[in-house]
Each structure stands twice: as structure tokens, then as C-alpha cells.
């Protein structure tokens, strides 16, 4: 069973943490909950490989640089270091999706990158 990994505040360190987590092998699959464009742009900025797979991909474990994704799109592009209240609902949707997934057996556990509580 996969571990849900919430991207957290899109303007914060969370997208970088998720991209960096995808660079190493794990004993369980990770499923990131967040915006695919944000993750791909972050990987490009960090000069790290990142291939996004559908959440239900048939592979049992992914190679480093590969990450399963449950896409939750941001209504507006995120700018690092600049909070955008219009993106708050997407951040909360990621946390809700991961917690509900844990409760219904979809995920074994969840990890959340930092969130900015004032933005919620």
C-alpha cells in the first residue's frame, strides 16, 4: 500500500521536498497529492529528473526520479515565497484527500510537507 505525500504550501519548501523525495528508492510507493505543473517546474528549477505516473500505475515500485501522482491542480500558478490565498483550497484538498485515503484504506500513511496555517 502506498504512502500519501502532500505537497503542502505551494509557495513554500514543500514542492522541493517532494521532488527530492522522488530521487531516492523507497520500500513502498509514494503518491504525491498536488499540482503536476508545479512539481515538474520545481524539478526543472532544481535540475532533477522527475517522471510523473498516474496514481494507479501498474508498477510495484518506481525508479528514482519517478513519482505517482494524484493530481490536484492549483487555480493559479504558485510563486515561491509569495502566498496566494486562491491556492489555499487546493492545499486543503490535498490534505483532505490524503487523510480520507488513509481512513478508507487507499493509503497506508500520509506525510504532509509544511503548510502555512495563515493561508488556510
C-alpha atoms as a PDB file:
ATOM      1  CA  UNK A   1       0.000   0.000   0.000  1.00  0.00           C
ATOM      2  CA  UNK A   2       1.286   3.462  -0.897  1.00  0.00           C
ATOM      3  CA  UNK A   3       2.183   6.394   1.322  1.00  0.00           C
ATOM      4  CA  UNK A   4       0.414   9.668   0.508  1.00  0.00           C
ATOM      5  CA  UNK A   5       2.737  12.671   0.275  1.00  0.00           C
ATOM      6  CA  UNK A   6       1.015  16.069   0.372  1.00  0.00           C
ATOM      7  CA  UNK A   7       2.881  18.877  -1.372  1.00  0.00           C
ATOM      8  CA  UNK A   8       1.905  21.383   1.338  1.00  0.00           C
ATOM      9  CA  UNK A   9       2.059  25.146   0.762  1.00  0.00           C
ATOM     10  CA  UNK A  10       2.711  25.517  -2.982  1.00  0.00           C
ATOM     11  CA  UNK A  11       4.725  28.718  -2.433  1.00  0.00           C
ATOM     12  CA  UNK A  12       6.860  27.098   0.264  1.00  0.00           C
ATOM     13  CA  UNK A  13       9.503  24.400   0.556  1.00  0.00           C
ATOM     14  CA  UNK A  14       7.015  21.536   0.045  1.00  0.00           C
ATOM     15  CA  UNK A  15       7.330  21.139  -3.735  1.00  0.00           C
ATOM     16  CA  UNK A  16      11.139  20.919  -3.387  1.00  0.00           C
ATOM     17  CA  UNK A  17      10.847  18.316  -0.631  1.00  0.00           C
ATOM     18  CA  UNK A  18       8.522  16.181  -2.755  1.00  0.00           C
ATOM     19  CA  UNK A  19      10.814  16.363  -5.814  1.00  0.00           C
ATOM     20  CA  UNK A  20      13.817  15.464  -3.647  1.00  0.00           C
ATOM     21  CA  UNK A  21      11.913  12.574  -2.028  1.00  0.00           C
ATOM     22  CA  UNK A  22      11.256  11.193  -5.513  1.00  0.00           C
ATOM     23  CA  UNK A  23      15.002  10.965  -6.160  1.00  0.00           C
ATOM     24  CA  UNK A  24      15.570   8.002  -3.873  1.00  0.00           C
ATOM     25  CA  UNK A  25      14.207   4.460  -3.794  1.00  0.00           C
ATOM     26  CA  UNK A  26      11.530   3.627  -1.232  1.00  0.00           C
ATOM     27  CA  UNK A  27      10.257   0.295   0.055  1.00  0.00           C
ATOM     28  CA  UNK A  28       6.685   1.476  -0.524  1.00  0.00           C
ATOM     29  CA  UNK A  29       5.352   3.531  -3.404  1.00  0.00           C
ATOM     30  CA  UNK A  30       4.805   7.227  -2.764  1.00  0.00           C
ATOM     31  CA  UNK A  31       1.758   9.016  -4.152  1.00  0.00           C
ATOM     32  CA  UNK A  32       2.135  12.777  -4.242  1.00  0.00           C
ATOM     33  CA  UNK A  33      -1.043  14.815  -3.961  1.00  0.00           C
ATOM     34  CA  UNK A  34      -0.558  18.113  -5.723  1.00  0.00           C
ATOM     35  CA  UNK A  35      -0.253  20.051  -8.949  1.00  0.00           C
ATOM     36  CA  UNK A  36       1.749  18.271 -11.677  1.00  0.00           C
ATOM     37  CA  UNK A  37       2.868  21.505 -13.336  1.00  0.00           C
ATOM     38  CA  UNK A  38       4.222  22.808 -10.033  1.00  0.00           C
ATOM     39  CA  UNK A  39       6.188  19.611  -9.415  1.00  0.00           C
ATOM     40  CA  UNK A  40       7.610  19.493 -12.943  1.00  0.00           C
ATOM     41  CA  UNK A  41       8.617  23.172 -12.813  1.00  0.00           C
ATOM     42  CA  UNK A  42      10.255  22.617  -9.430  1.00  0.00           C
ATOM     43  CA  UNK A  43      12.188  19.610 -10.733  1.00  0.00           C
ATOM     44  CA  UNK A  44      13.366  21.633 -13.720  1.00  0.00           C
ATOM     45  CA  UNK A  45      14.492  24.502 -11.480  1.00  0.00           C
ATOM     46  CA  UNK A  46      16.381  22.042  -9.247  1.00  0.00           C
ATOM     47  CA  UNK A  47      17.797  20.272 -12.321  1.00  0.00           C
ATOM     48  CA  UNK A  48      16.483  16.931 -11.086  1.00  0.00           C
ATOM     49  CA  UNK A  49      14.729  14.295 -13.162  1.00  0.00           C
ATOM     50  CA  UNK A  50      11.043  13.767 -12.485  1.00  0.00           C
ATOM     51  CA  UNK A  51       8.618  11.497 -14.275  1.00  0.00           C
ATOM     52  CA  UNK A  52       5.034  11.561 -13.023  1.00  0.00           C
ATOM     53  CA  UNK A  53       2.892   8.427 -13.254  1.00  0.00           C
ATOM     54  CA  UNK A  54      -0.818   8.004 -12.736  1.00  0.00           C
ATOM     55  CA  UNK A  55      -1.641   7.084  -9.159  1.00  0.00           C
ATOM     56  CA  UNK A  56      -2.825   3.610 -10.161  1.00  0.00           C
ATOM     57  CA  UNK A  57       0.204   2.767 -12.327  1.00  0.00           C
ATOM     58  CA  UNK A  58       0.841  -0.976 -12.501  1.00  0.00           C
ATOM     59  CA  UNK A  59       4.483  -0.720 -11.398  1.00  0.00           C
ATOM     60  CA  UNK A  60       5.017  -2.008  -7.871  1.00  0.00           C
ATOM     61  CA  UNK A  61       7.937   0.328  -7.087  1.00  0.00           C
ATOM     62  CA  UNK A  62       9.235   3.264  -9.055  1.00  0.00           C
ATOM     63  CA  UNK A  63      12.800   4.033 -10.041  1.00  0.00           C
ATOM     64  CA  UNK A  64      14.439   7.104  -8.518  1.00  0.00           C
ATOM     65  CA  UNK A  65      13.160  10.238 -10.242  1.00  0.00           C
ATOM     66  CA  UNK A  66       9.709   8.711 -10.728  1.00  0.00           C
ATOM     67  CA  UNK A  67       6.647   9.552  -8.667  1.00  0.00           C
ATOM     68  CA  UNK A  68       3.000   8.551  -8.687  1.00  0.00           C
ATOM     69  CA  UNK A  69       0.623  11.493  -8.628  1.00  0.00           C
ATOM     70  CA  UNK A  70      -2.931  12.217  -7.592  1.00  0.00           C
ATOM     71  CA  UNK A  71      -3.423  15.454  -9.479  1.00  0.00           C
ATOM     72  CA  UNK A  72      -4.968  18.358  -7.583  1.00  0.00           C
ATOM     73  CA  UNK A  73      -4.483  21.440  -9.708  1.00  0.00           C
ATOM     74  CA  UNK A  74      -3.842  24.917  -8.382  1.00  0.00           C
ATOM     75  CA  UNK A  75      -6.213  27.612  -9.654  1.00  0.00           C
ATOM     76  CA  UNK A  76      -3.254  29.994 -10.071  1.00  0.00           C
ATOM     77  CA  UNK A  77       0.462  29.426 -10.681  1.00  0.00           C
ATOM     78  CA  UNK A  78       2.469  29.305  -7.460  1.00  0.00           C
ATOM     79  CA  UNK A  79       5.315  31.772  -6.970  1.00  0.00           C
ATOM     80  CA  UNK A  80       7.953  30.635  -4.476  1.00  0.00           C
ATOM     81  CA  UNK A  81       7.856  32.784  -1.356  1.00  0.00           C
ATOM     82  CA  UNK A  82       4.574  34.529  -2.241  1.00  0.00           C
ATOM     83  CA  UNK A  83       1.407  33.217  -0.595  1.00  0.00           C
ATOM     84  CA  UNK A  84      -1.684  33.217  -2.778  1.00  0.00           C
ATOM     85  CA  UNK A  85      -4.948  32.717  -0.842  1.00  0.00           C
ATOM     86  CA  UNK A  86      -6.622  31.495  -4.039  1.00  0.00           C
ATOM     87  CA  UNK A  87      -4.424  28.376  -3.892  1.00  0.00           C
ATOM     88  CA  UNK A  88      -5.415  27.550  -0.310  1.00  0.00           C
ATOM     89  CA  UNK A  89      -8.394  25.393  -1.275  1.00  0.00           C
ATOM     90  CA  UNK A  90      -6.162  23.135  -3.379  1.00  0.00           C
ATOM     91  CA  UNK A  91      -3.727  22.769  -0.467  1.00  0.00           C
ATOM     92  CA  UNK A  92      -6.591  21.759   1.839  1.00  0.00           C
ATOM     93  CA  UNK A  93      -7.935  19.372  -0.835  1.00  0.00           C
ATOM     94  CA  UNK A  94      -4.568  17.583  -0.845  1.00  0.00           C
ATOM     95  CA  UNK A  95      -4.673  17.122   2.923  1.00  0.00           C
ATOM     96  CA  UNK A  96      -8.330  16.034   2.826  1.00  0.00           C
ATOM     97  CA  UNK A  97      -7.629  13.556   0.022  1.00  0.00           C
ATOM     98  CA  UNK A  98      -4.700  12.016   1.854  1.00  0.00           C
ATOM     99  CA  UNK A  99      -6.484  11.758   5.206  1.00  0.00           C
ATOM    100  CA  UNK A 100      -9.623  10.276   3.649  1.00  0.00           C
ATOM    101  CA  UNK A 101      -7.420   7.858   1.712  1.00  0.00           C
ATOM    102  CA  UNK A 102      -5.829   6.686   4.956  1.00  0.00           C
ATOM    103  CA  UNK A 103      -9.207   6.232   6.613  1.00  0.00           C
ATOM    104  CA  UNK A 104     -10.639   4.186   3.740  1.00  0.00           C
ATOM    105  CA  UNK A 105      -7.556   2.013   3.191  1.00  0.00           C
ATOM    106  CA  UNK A 106      -6.297   3.626  -0.009  1.00  0.00           C
ATOM    107  CA  UNK A 107      -3.031   4.723   1.675  1.00  0.00           C
ATOM    108  CA  UNK A 108      -1.027   3.156   4.490  1.00  0.00           C
ATOM    109  CA  UNK A 109       0.039   6.547   5.856  1.00  0.00           C
ATOM    110  CA  UNK A 110       0.329  10.205   4.958  1.00  0.00           C
ATOM    111  CA  UNK A 111       3.111  12.755   5.180  1.00  0.00           C
ATOM    112  CA  UNK A 112       2.464  16.456   4.730  1.00  0.00           C
ATOM    113  CA  UNK A 113       5.080  18.957   3.660  1.00  0.00           C
ATOM    114  CA  UNK A 114       4.897  22.226   5.625  1.00  0.00           C
ATOM    115  CA  UNK A 115       1.718  24.260   5.295  1.00  0.00           C
ATOM    116  CA  UNK A 116       1.238  27.943   6.053  1.00  0.00           C
ATOM    117  CA  UNK A 117      -1.593  27.938   8.559  1.00  0.00           C
ATOM    118  CA  UNK A 118      -2.497  31.580   7.905  1.00  0.00           C
ATOM    119  CA  UNK A 119      -3.135  30.665   4.266  1.00  0.00           C
ATOM    120  CA  UNK A 120      -5.685  28.059   5.337  1.00  0.00           C
END
